[in-house]
Amino acid sequence: MTETIGIIGSGLSGSGLARLAVAAGYRVVLSNSRGPATISGLVEELGPLARAATVEEAIAAGDLVAIPLPLANVEALPADRLAGKVVIDQTNYYPAAGAFRRADLDNAELTSSELVQRHLRESKVVKAFHNLDWHHLSHNARPRGHAERTTLPVAGDDADAKERVARFVAAVGYDVVDAGSLADSWRVEPNTPIYFWPYAPVIPAGLTEDEEKKYYLEHSGAPLSPEAARKLIDGAERPSPVGGTLEGLPPAHVAIFLDLARAGTFQR
């Protein structure tokens, strides 16, 4: 039986995950805070396996439910409706990028995914698809056995839920490495070795800014084997201060991000 992926958030990360899922033969139910009518163009582009819905409908339909959202938006999610669901946590903590800041995150008392699990207390939260940008999320996917297939981490407290998400990650184009529990997920958060940089290309010297952005979008990072990914995770040191910064990301990505922000592309 074909699984359905419910997605709460239809911005760049949500639409990227939807493209991956549809390409792999999954049904997708997309939602956002602005209503199904605002996703009609994206759903038409995705084809017959995708449909637009309300947040509540996407949750009800989803065998897995993904939340490609700003971390600040998690508290608005209906925890009661998500009870019993396996939730794919794509959030990241970027305190410098907005008004959302928490002392317990800053002091490393818990990880961002533990914060998500605290709100979604009756759900099974699994961290995945969070550590590369929306473009390379779909651009880097490769079929099983392909020489350029790369590896993504997953982390979670429920073994069965983590295995279900790992199967989904593998089906849409990536090898998988287990990064441990939600308490361990700091090892795959911003400013750790497996975050963003392994999946982005090395930009040749001497290019203009526009050429760098074009090269970034047209190329991938070198394939990362599960063994190499494991070494990056095991060798991580907990970042201090906690949280991502634009300075910690590939410059070409930041330039593209700022272009899109100025154009008002970041709709959730």
Tab-separated table of N, CA, C and O in Angstrom, residues 146-262:
chain	number	residue	atom	x	y	z
A	146	HIS	N	23.627	3.985	-6.896
A	146	HIS	CA	24.271	5.023	-7.721
A	146	HIS	C	25.569	5.465	-7.073
A	146	HIS	O	25.652	5.622	-5.850
A	147	ALA	N	26.595	5.687	-7.890
A	147	ALA	CA	27.910	6.051	-7.361
A	147	ALA	C	27.898	7.382	-6.632
A	147	ALA	O	28.750	7.627	-5.772
A	148	GLU	N	26.932	8.264	-6.946
A	148	GLU	CA	26.874	9.581	-6.315
A	148	GLU	C	25.840	9.666	-5.196
A	148	GLU	O	25.553	10.750	-4.700
A	149	ARG	N	25.302	8.537	-4.781
A	149	ARG	CA	24.324	8.555	-3.684
A	149	ARG	C	25.022	8.970	-2.390
A	149	ARG	O	26.107	8.471	-2.066
A	150	THR	N	24.412	9.879	-1.672
A	150	THR	CA	25.005	10.404	-0.449
A	150	THR	C	24.146	10.014	0.755
A	150	THR	O	23.148	9.309	0.624
A	151	THR	N	24.527	10.451	1.942
A	151	THR	CA	23.947	9.948	3.184
A	151	THR	C	23.391	11.073	4.043
A	151	THR	O	24.042	12.111	4.198
A	152	LEU	N	22.223	10.840	4.619
A	152	LEU	CA	21.620	11.776	5.555
A	152	LEU	C	21.462	11.112	6.921
A	152	LEU	O	21.230	9.906	7.006
A	153	PRO	N	21.543	11.895	8.001
A	153	PRO	CA	21.334	11.345	9.339
A	153	PRO	C	19.874	11.401	9.757
A	153	PRO	O	19.108	12.261	9.294
A	154	VAL	N	19.496	10.485	10.646
A	154	VAL	CA	18.209	10.566	11.335
A	154	VAL	C	18.471	10.374	12.824
A	154	VAL	O	19.398	9.674	13.218
A	155	ALA	N	17.651	11.022	13.655
A	155	ALA	CA	17.780	10.879	15.107
A	155	ALA	C	16.387	10.805	15.703
A	155	ALA	O	15.456	11.461	15.236
A	156	GLY	N	16.234	10.003	16.753
A	156	GLY	CA	14.933	9.886	17.394
A	156	GLY	C	14.985	8.967	18.589
A	156	GLY	O	15.940	8.197	18.756
A	157	ASP	N	13.952	9.024	19.402
A	157	ASP	CA	13.892	8.220	20.623
A	157	ASP	C	13.118	6.922	20.443
A	157	ASP	O	13.291	5.985	21.229
A	158	ASP	N	12.249	6.866	19.450
A	158	ASP	CA	11.442	5.676	19.215
A	158	ASP	C	12.060	4.885	18.056
A	158	ASP	O	12.122	5.377	16.921
A	159	ALA	N	12.520	3.661	18.324
A	159	ALA	CA	13.246	2.887	17.322
A	159	ALA	C	12.384	2.579	16.106
A	159	ALA	O	12.857	2.657	14.956
A	160	ASP	N	11.126	2.223	16.317
A	160	ASP	CA	10.253	1.892	15.188
A	160	ASP	C	9.980	3.120	14.325
A	160	ASP	O	9.995	3.043	13.092
A	161	ALA	N	9.737	4.260	14.968
A	161	ALA	CA	9.498	5.492	14.218
A	161	ALA	C	10.744	5.884	13.423
A	161	ALA	O	10.646	6.300	12.257
A	162	LYS	N	11.896	5.752	14.041
A	162	LYS	CA	13.146	6.104	13.357
A	162	LYS	C	13.366	5.186	12.155
A	162	LYS	O	13.812	5.644	11.090
A	163	GLU	N	13.033	3.911	12.291
A	163	GLU	CA	13.174	2.975	11.178
A	163	GLU	C	12.216	3.323	10.043
A	163	GLU	O	12.579	3.242	8.859
A	164	ARG	N	10.992	3.737	10.367
A	164	ARG	CA	10.038	4.134	9.322
A	164	ARG	C	10.535	5.351	8.553
A	164	ARG	O	10.447	5.400	7.317
A	165	VAL	N	11.065	6.325	9.277
A	165	VAL	CA	11.592	7.515	8.600
A	165	VAL	C	12.833	7.154	7.800
A	165	VAL	O	13.021	7.640	6.673
A	166	ALA	N	13.677	6.286	8.328
A	166	ALA	CA	14.874	5.860	7.595
A	166	ALA	C	14.493	5.179	6.282
A	166	ALA	O	15.145	5.395	5.239
A	167	ARG	N	13.447	4.366	6.291
A	167	ARG	CA	12.995	3.719	5.050
A	167	ARG	C	12.519	4.760	4.041
A	167	ARG	O	12.763	4.629	2.830
A	168	PHE	N	11.833	5.793	4.534
A	168	PHE	CA	11.380	6.866	3.644
A	168	PHE	C	12.574	7.623	3.065
A	168	PHE	O	12.627	7.885	1.856
A	169	VAL	N	13.539	7.966	3.903
A	169	VAL	CA	14.742	8.656	3.431
A	169	VAL	C	15.434	7.830	2.349
A	169	VAL	O	15.849	8.357	1.303
A	170	ALA	N	15.560	6.520	2.576
A	170	ALA	CA	16.211	5.649	1.600
A	170	ALA	C	15.417	5.567	0.306
A	170	ALA	O	15.994	5.544	-0.796
A	171	ALA	N	14.097	5.551	0.417
A	171	ALA	CA	13.252	5.418	-0.768
A	171	ALA	C	13.313	6.646	-1.663
A	171	ALA	O	13.179	6.539	-2.888
A	172	VAL	N	13.513	7.826	-1.072
A	172	VAL	CA	13.507	9.056	-1.880
A	172	VAL	C	14.897	9.444	-2.390
A	172	VAL	O	15.026	10.437	-3.098
A	173	GLY	N	15.940	8.664	-2.024
A	173	GLY	CA	17.205	8.930	-2.699
A	173	GLY	C	18.459	9.042	-1.875
A	173	GLY	O	19.487	9.488	-2.382
A	174	TYR	N	18.420	8.605	-0.598
A	174	TYR	CA	19.590	8.786	0.258
A	174	TYR	C	19.879	7.539	1.081
A	174	TYR	O	18.960	6.842	1.524
A	175	ASP	N	21.178	7.272	1.304
A	175	ASP	CA	21.555	6.336	2.346
A	175	ASP	C	21.322	7.004	3.696
A	175	ASP	O	21.171	8.232	3.789
A	176	VAL	N	21.299	6.192	4.754
A	176	VAL	CA	20.899	6.697	6.069
A	176	VAL	C	21.904	6.261	7.123
A	176	VAL	O	22.408	5.135	7.096
A	177	VAL	N	22.182	7.159	8.060
A	177	VAL	CA	22.985	6.814	9.226
A	177	VAL	C	22.212	7.239	10.478
A	177	VAL	O	21.575	8.297	10.496
A	178	ASP	N	22.237	6.394	11.482
A	178	ASP	CA	21.535	6.652	12.738
A	178	ASP	C	22.381	7.579	13.604
A	178	ASP	O	23.491	7.222	14.009
A	179	ALA	N	21.847	8.766	13.887
A	179	ALA	CA	22.579	9.754	14.685
A	179	ALA	C	22.219	9.697	16.158
A	179	ALA	O	22.610	10.573	16.929
A	180	GLY	N	21.447	8.686	16.576
A	180	GLY	CA	21.155	8.515	17.988
A	180	GLY	C	19.817	9.081	18.408
A	180	GLY	O	18.883	9.206	17.612
A	181	SER	N	19.728	9.439	19.663
A	181	SER	CA	18.486	9.921	20.262
A	181	SER	C	18.277	11.404	19.965
A	181	SER	O	19.147	12.083	19.416
A	182	LEU	N	17.118	11.919	20.374
A	182	LEU	CA	16.877	13.356	20.237
A	182	LEU	C	17.852	14.160	21.095
A	182	LEU	O	18.255	15.262	20.717
A	183	ALA	N	18.260	13.621	22.228
A	183	ALA	CA	19.267	14.298	23.056
A	183	ALA	C	20.615	14.349	22.354
A	183	ALA	O	21.404	15.272	22.567
A	184	ASP	N	20.870	13.357	21.498
A	184	ASP	CA	22.123	13.317	20.733
A	184	ASP	C	22.066	14.159	19.466
A	184	ASP	O	23.091	14.330	18.788
A	185	SER	N	20.884	14.663	19.109
A	185	SER	CA	20.728	15.285	17.797
A	185	SER	C	21.487	16.599	17.651
A	185	SER	O	21.567	17.138	16.545
A	186	TRP	N	22.084	17.105	18.744
A	186	TRP	CA	22.971	18.266	18.597
A	186	TRP	C	24.121	17.940	17.648
A	186	TRP	O	24.696	18.857	17.023
A	187	ARG	N	24.444	16.665	17.497
A	187	ARG	CA	25.552	16.246	16.631
A	187	ARG	C	25.269	16.489	15.146
A	187	ARG	O	26.188	16.420	14.320
A	188	VAL	N	24.006	16.753	14.814
A	188	VAL	CA	23.647	17.007	13.417
A	188	VAL	C	22.949	18.358	13.258
A	188	VAL	O	22.320	18.627	12.239
A	189	GLU	N	23.060	19.194	14.276
A	189	GLU	CA	22.456	20.524	14.239
A	189	GLU	C	23.385	21.518	13.535
A	189	GLU	O	24.516	21.181	13.150
A	190	PRO	N	22.942	22.771	13.354
A	190	PRO	CA	23.799	23.787	12.736
A	190	PRO	C	25.174	23.889	13.394
A	190	PRO	O	25.314	23.718	14.601
A	191	ASN	N	26.158	24.166	12.548
A	191	ASN	CA	27.555	24.347	12.959
A	191	ASN	C	28.221	23.057	13.430
A	191	ASN	O	29.180	23.092	14.194
A	192	THR	N	27.717	21.913	12.947
A	192	THR	CA	28.404	20.640	13.143
A	192	THR	C	28.916	20.162	11.780
A	192	THR	O	28.474	20.649	10.733
A	193	PRO	N	29.835	19.197	11.754
A	193	PRO	CA	30.477	18.806	10.480
A	193	PRO	C	29.535	18.254	9.421
A	193	PRO	O	29.845	18.346	8.230
A	194	ILE	N	28.402	17.670	9.826
A	194	ILE	CA	27.511	17.076	8.824
A	194	ILE	C	26.399	18.030	8.417
A	194	ILE	O	25.504	17.662	7.644
A	195	TYR	N	26.455	19.244	8.850
A	195	TYR	CA	25.402	20.214	8.547
A	195	TYR	C	25.784	21.066	7.334
A	195	TYR	O	26.787	21.792	7.369
A	196	PHE	N	25.020	20.964	6.260
A	196	PHE	CA	25.091	21.786	5.053
A	196	PHE	C	26.340	21.549	4.199
A	196	PHE	O	26.236	21.215	3.024
A	197	TRP	N	27.533	21.752	4.754
A	197	TRP	CA	28.734	21.793	3.932
A	197	TRP	C	28.996	20.517	3.138
A	197	TRP	O	29.404	20.607	1.971
A	198	PRO	N	28.785	19.308	3.690
A	198	PRO	CA	29.072	18.115	2.887
A	198	PRO	C	28.194	17.968	1.648
A	198	PRO	O	28.558	17.239	0.717
A	199	TYR	N	27.060	18.634	1.613
A	199	TYR	CA	26.107	18.472	0.527
A	199	TYR	C	26.195	19.590	-0.521
A	199	TYR	O	25.493	19.554	-1.530
A	200	ALA	N	27.046	20.556	-0.261
A	200	ALA	CA	27.203	21.701	-1.151
A	200	ALA	C	28.495	21.566	-1.951
A	200	ALA	O	29.479	21.008	-1.458
A	201	PRO	N	28.525	22.075	-3.176
A	201	PRO	CA	29.741	21.959	-3.986
A	201	PRO	C	30.833	22.912	-3.515
A	201	PRO	O	30.551	23.950	-2.895
A	202	VAL	N	32.061	22.552	-3.800
A	202	VAL	CA	33.186	23.463	-3.605
A	202	VAL	C	33.205	24.420	-4.790
A	202	VAL	O	33.301	23.989	-5.949
A	203	ILE	N	33.089	25.702	-4.524
A	203	ILE	CA	33.003	26.705	-5.594
A	203	ILE	C	34.397	26.998	-6.137
A	203	ILE	O	35.312	27.323	-5.366
A	204	PRO	N	34.605	26.902	-7.442
A	204	PRO	CA	35.922	27.247	-7.999
A	204	PRO	C	36.271	28.707	-7.753
A	204	PRO	O	35.394	29.572	-7.675
A	205	ALA	N	37.550	28.967	-7.623
A	205	ALA	CA	38.015	30.343	-7.428
A	205	ALA	C	37.842	31.148	-8.712
A	205	ALA	O	37.832	30.604	-9.817
A	206	GLY	N	37.707	32.452	-8.543
A	206	GLY	CA	37.698	33.353	-9.681
A	206	GLY	C	36.350	33.604	-10.309
A	206	GLY	O	36.264	34.303	-11.324
A	207	LEU	N	35.267	33.077	-9.724
A	207	LEU	CA	33.941	33.304	-10.280
A	207	LEU	C	33.331	34.585	-9.707
A	207	LEU	O	33.630	34.982	-8.581
A	208	THR	N	32.484	35.218	-10.493
A	208	THR	CA	31.711	36.343	-9.973
A	208	THR	C	30.643	35.810	-9.026
A	208	THR	O	30.376	34.601	-8.965
A	209	GLU	N	29.974	36.699	-8.282
A	209	GLU	CA	28.931	36.259	-7.361
A	209	GLU	C	27.813	35.549	-8.100
A	209	GLU	O	27.321	34.503	-7.648
A	210	ASP	N	27.393	36.092	-9.255
A	210	ASP	CA	26.328	35.444	-10.016
A	210	ASP	C	26.782	34.079	-10.517
A	210	ASP	O	25.993	33.117	-10.530
A	211	GLU	N	28.025	33.959	-10.945
A	211	GLU	CA	28.554	32.671	-11.394
A	211	GLU	C	28.637	31.676	-10.235
A	211	GLU	O	28.369	30.482	-10.414
A	212	GLU	N	28.997	32.155	-9.059
A	212	GLU	CA	29.052	31.280	-7.894
A	212	GLU	C	27.663	30.725	-7.559
A	212	GLU	O	27.512	29.536	-7.254
A	213	LYS	N	26.658	31.583	-7.597
A	213	LYS	CA	25.297	31.136	-7.304
A	213	LYS	C	24.833	30.106	-8.327
A	213	LYS	O	24.212	29.092	-7.968
A	214	LYS	N	25.131	30.344	-9.589
A	214	LYS	CA	24.750	29.401	-10.645
A	214	LYS	C	25.455	28.057	-10.437
A	214	LYS	O	24.837	26.991	-10.545
A	215	TYR	N	26.735	28.097	-10.136
A	215	TYR	CA	27.501	26.865	-9.912
A	215	TYR	C	26.942	26.106	-8.706
A	215	TYR	O	26.804	24.880	-8.737
A	216	TYR	N	26.621	26.833	-7.659
A	216	TYR	CA	26.074	26.221	-6.440
A	216	TYR	C	24.790	25.456	-6.741
A	216	TYR	O	24.572	24.347	-6.242
A	217	LEU	N	23.937	26.033	-7.555
A	217	LEU	CA	22.649	25.409	-7.867
A	217	LEU	C	22.781	24.244	-8.838
A	217	LEU	O	21.922	23.363	-8.875
A	218	GLU	N	23.848	24.221	-9.619
A	218	GLU	CA	23.995	23.197	-10.650
A	218	GLU	C	24.848	22.011	-10.218
A	218	GLU	O	24.932	21.018	-10.943
A	219	HIS	N	25.481	22.090	-9.046
A	219	HIS	CA	26.382	21.030	-8.612
A	219	HIS	C	26.053	20.580	-7.193
A	219	HIS	O	25.392	21.290	-6.432
A	220	SER	N	26.545	19.393	-6.865
A	220	SER	CA	26.356	18.817	-5.539
A	220	SER	C	27.698	18.666	-4.845
A	220	SER	O	28.756	18.751	-5.475
A	221	GLY	N	27.641	18.394	-3.546
A	221	GLY	CA	28.846	18.038	-2.833
A	221	GLY	C	29.291	16.631	-3.197
A	221	GLY	O	28.552	15.864	-3.815
A	222	ALA	N	30.498	16.267	-2.818
A	222	ALA	CA	30.981	14.916	-3.058
A	222	ALA	C	30.123	13.928	-2.274
A	222	ALA	O	29.667	14.233	-1.166
A	223	PRO	N	29.866	12.738	-2.826
A	223	PRO	CA	29.043	11.752	-2.105
A	223	PRO	C	29.633	11.431	-0.735
A	223	PRO	O	30.852	11.314	-0.577
A	224	LEU	N	28.764	11.309	0.239
A	224	LEU	CA	29.152	11.011	1.610
A	224	LEU	C	28.655	9.609	1.940
A	224	LEU	O	27.448	9.361	1.955
A	225	SER	N	29.578	8.692	2.187
A	225	SER	CA	29.190	7.320	2.503
A	225	SER	C	28.641	7.256	3.923
A	225	SER	O	28.913	8.131	4.749
A	226	PRO	N	27.879	6.202	4.248
A	226	PRO	CA	27.432	6.052	5.632
A	226	PRO	C	28.579	6.009	6.624
A	226	PRO	O	28.466	6.556	7.729
A	227	GLU	N	29.688	5.395	6.236
A	227	GLU	CA	30.842	5.321	7.133
A	227	GLU	C	31.448	6.697	7.365
A	227	GLU	O	31.800	7.050	8.498
A	228	ALA	N	31.541	7.482	6.300
A	228	ALA	CA	32.087	8.837	6.438
A	228	ALA	C	31.139	9.719	7.242
A	228	ALA	O	31.569	10.545	8.062
A	229	ALA	N	29.834	9.545	7.022
A	229	ALA	CA	28.859	10.310	7.794
A	229	ALA	C	28.951	9.962	9.276
A	229	ALA	O	28.874	10.843	10.144
A	230	ARG	N	29.124	8.676	9.581
A	230	ARG	CA	29.268	8.253	10.973
A	230	ARG	C	30.469	8.922	11.634
A	230	ARG	O	30.399	9.367	12.785
A	231	LYS	N	31.562	9.023	10.918
A	231	LYS	CA	32.759	9.665	11.486
A	231	LYS	C	32.507	11.145	11.777
A	231	LYS	O	32.956	11.670	12.800
A	232	LEU	N	31.789	11.814	10.870
A	232	LEU	CA	31.468	13.224	11.101
A	232	LEU	C	30.593	13.385	12.341
A	232	LEU	O	30.810	14.296	13.153
A	233	ILE	N	29.620	12.509	12.496
A	233	ILE	CA	28.704	12.592	13.640
A	233	ILE	C	29.440	12.285	14.936
A	233	ILE	O	29.333	13.016	15.931
A	234	ASP	N	30.204	11.192	14.941
A	234	ASP	CA	30.907	10.787	16.165
A	234	ASP	C	31.978	11.798	16.566
A	234	ASP	O	32.273	11.955	17.751
A	235	GLY	N	32.542	12.490	15.587
A	235	GLY	CA	33.603	13.456	15.880
A	235	GLY	C	33.117	14.856	16.173
A	235	GLY	O	33.924	15.753	16.438
A	236	ALA	N	31.798	15.058	16.168
A	236	ALA	CA	31.255	16.405	16.386
A	236	ALA	C	31.507	16.871	17.818
A	236	ALA	O	31.460	16.080	18.765
A	237	GLU	N	31.761	18.154	17.954
A	237	GLU	CA	31.827	18.802	19.261
A	237	GLU	C	30.642	19.752	19.369
A	237	GLU	O	30.268	20.411	18.409
A	238	ARG	N	30.058	19.796	20.558
A	238	ARG	CA	28.838	20.592	20.704
A	238	ARG	C	29.137	22.067	20.456
A	238	ARG	O	30.016	22.651	21.110
A	239	PRO	N	28.444	22.687	19.500
A	239	PRO	CA	28.739	24.085	19.177
A	239	PRO	C	28.457	25.022	20.349
A	239	PRO	O	27.533	24.810	21.134
A	240	SER	N	29.263	26.029	20.460
A	240	SER	CA	29.060	27.086	21.445
A	240	SER	C	29.497	28.406	20.815
A	240	SER	O	30.657	28.538	20.410
A	241	PRO	N	28.602	29.364	20.689
A	241	PRO	CA	27.202	29.343	21.125
A	241	PRO	C	26.353	28.399	20.285
A	241	PRO	O	26.727	28.027	19.179
A	242	VAL	N	25.210	28.023	20.851
A	242	VAL	CA	24.285	27.119	20.188
A	242	VAL	C	23.506	27.882	19.120
A	242	VAL	O	23.178	29.051	19.290
A	243	GLY	N	23.203	27.201	18.032
A	243	GLY	CA	22.351	27.797	17.010
A	243	GLY	C	23.113	28.175	15.760
A	243	GLY	O	24.310	28.460	15.786
A	244	GLY	N	22.387	28.177	14.651
A	244	GLY	CA	22.997	28.482	13.367
A	244	GLY	C	23.121	29.977	13.118
A	244	GLY	O	22.429	30.795	13.716
A	245	THR	N	24.024	30.306	12.212
A	245	THR	CA	24.228	31.682	11.762
A	245	THR	C	24.418	31.665	10.252
A	245	THR	O	24.852	30.655	9.677
A	246	LEU	N	24.140	32.764	9.605
A	246	LEU	CA	24.393	32.853	8.170
A	246	LEU	C	25.878	32.715	7.868
A	246	LEU	O	26.270	32.157	6.841
A	247	GLU	N	26.712	33.180	8.786
A	247	GLU	CA	28.163	33.096	8.583
A	247	GLU	C	28.651	31.643	8.577
A	247	GLU	O	29.719	31.352	8.047
A	248	GLY	N	27.872	30.746	9.175
A	248	GLY	CA	28.250	29.348	9.217
A	248	GLY	C	27.794	28.546	8.011
A	248	GLY	O	27.989	27.325	7.976
A	249	LEU	N	27.211	29.202	7.014
A	249	LEU	CA	26.691	28.535	5.827
A	249	LEU	C	27.528	28.880	4.603
A	249	LEU	O	28.237	29.889	4.585
A	250	PRO	N	27.463	28.063	3.551
A	250	PRO	CA	28.193	28.397	2.316
A	250	PRO	C	27.784	29.774	1.798
A	250	PRO	O	26.589	30.072	1.700
A	251	PRO	N	28.747	30.634	1.462
A	251	PRO	CA	28.407	31.993	1.024
A	251	PRO	C	27.454	32.040	-0.164
A	251	PRO	O	26.579	32.918	-0.224
A	252	ALA	N	27.587	31.119	-1.105
A	252	ALA	CA	26.684	31.122	-2.258
A	252	ALA	C	25.251	30.837	-1.822
A	252	ALA	O	24.301	31.428	-2.356
A	253	HIS	N	25.090	29.954	-0.851
A	253	HIS	CA	23.745	29.683	-0.330
A	253	HIS	C	23.163	30.939	0.319
A	253	HIS	O	21.987	31.257	0.115
A	254	VAL	N	23.978	31.629	1.099
A	254	VAL	CA	23.505	32.838	1.774
A	254	VAL	C	23.072	33.875	0.747
A	254	VAL	O	22.026	34.528	0.901
A	255	ALA	N	23.846	34.031	-0.332
A	255	ALA	CA	23.505	35.009	-1.362
A	255	ALA	C	22.171	34.659	-2.023
A	255	ALA	O	21.327	35.536	-2.261
A	256	ILE	N	21.955	33.371	-2.305
A	256	ILE	CA	20.686	32.937	-2.898
A	256	ILE	C	19.544	33.138	-1.908
A	256	ILE	O	18.459	33.606	-2.272
A	257	PHE	N	19.787	32.784	-0.651
A	257	PHE	CA	18.794	32.965	0.406
A	257	PHE	C	18.360	34.424	0.496
A	257	PHE	O	17.159	34.733	0.576
A	258	LEU	N	19.319	35.339	0.478
A	258	LEU	CA	18.989	36.757	0.592
A	258	LEU	C	18.243	37.251	-0.642
A	258	LEU	O	17.328	38.074	-0.535
A	259	ASP	N	18.596	36.736	-1.824
A	259	ASP	CA	17.860	37.083	-3.042
A	259	ASP	C	16.391	36.673	-2.910
A	259	ASP	O	15.481	37.445	-3.241
A	260	LEU	N	16.166	35.457	-2.428
A	260	LEU	CA	14.804	34.954	-2.290
A	260	LEU	C	14.037	35.700	-1.207
A	260	LEU	O	12.837	35.958	-1.345
A	261	ALA	N	14.740	36.049	-0.124
A	261	ALA	CA	14.096	36.810	0.941
A	261	ALA	C	13.635	38.173	0.436
A	261	ALA	O	12.522	38.623	0.756
A	262	ARG	N	14.485	38.817	-0.337
A	262	ARG	CA	14.113	40.130	-0.896
A	262	ARG	C	12.937	40.009	-1.854
A	262	ARG	O	12.131	40.932	-1.986
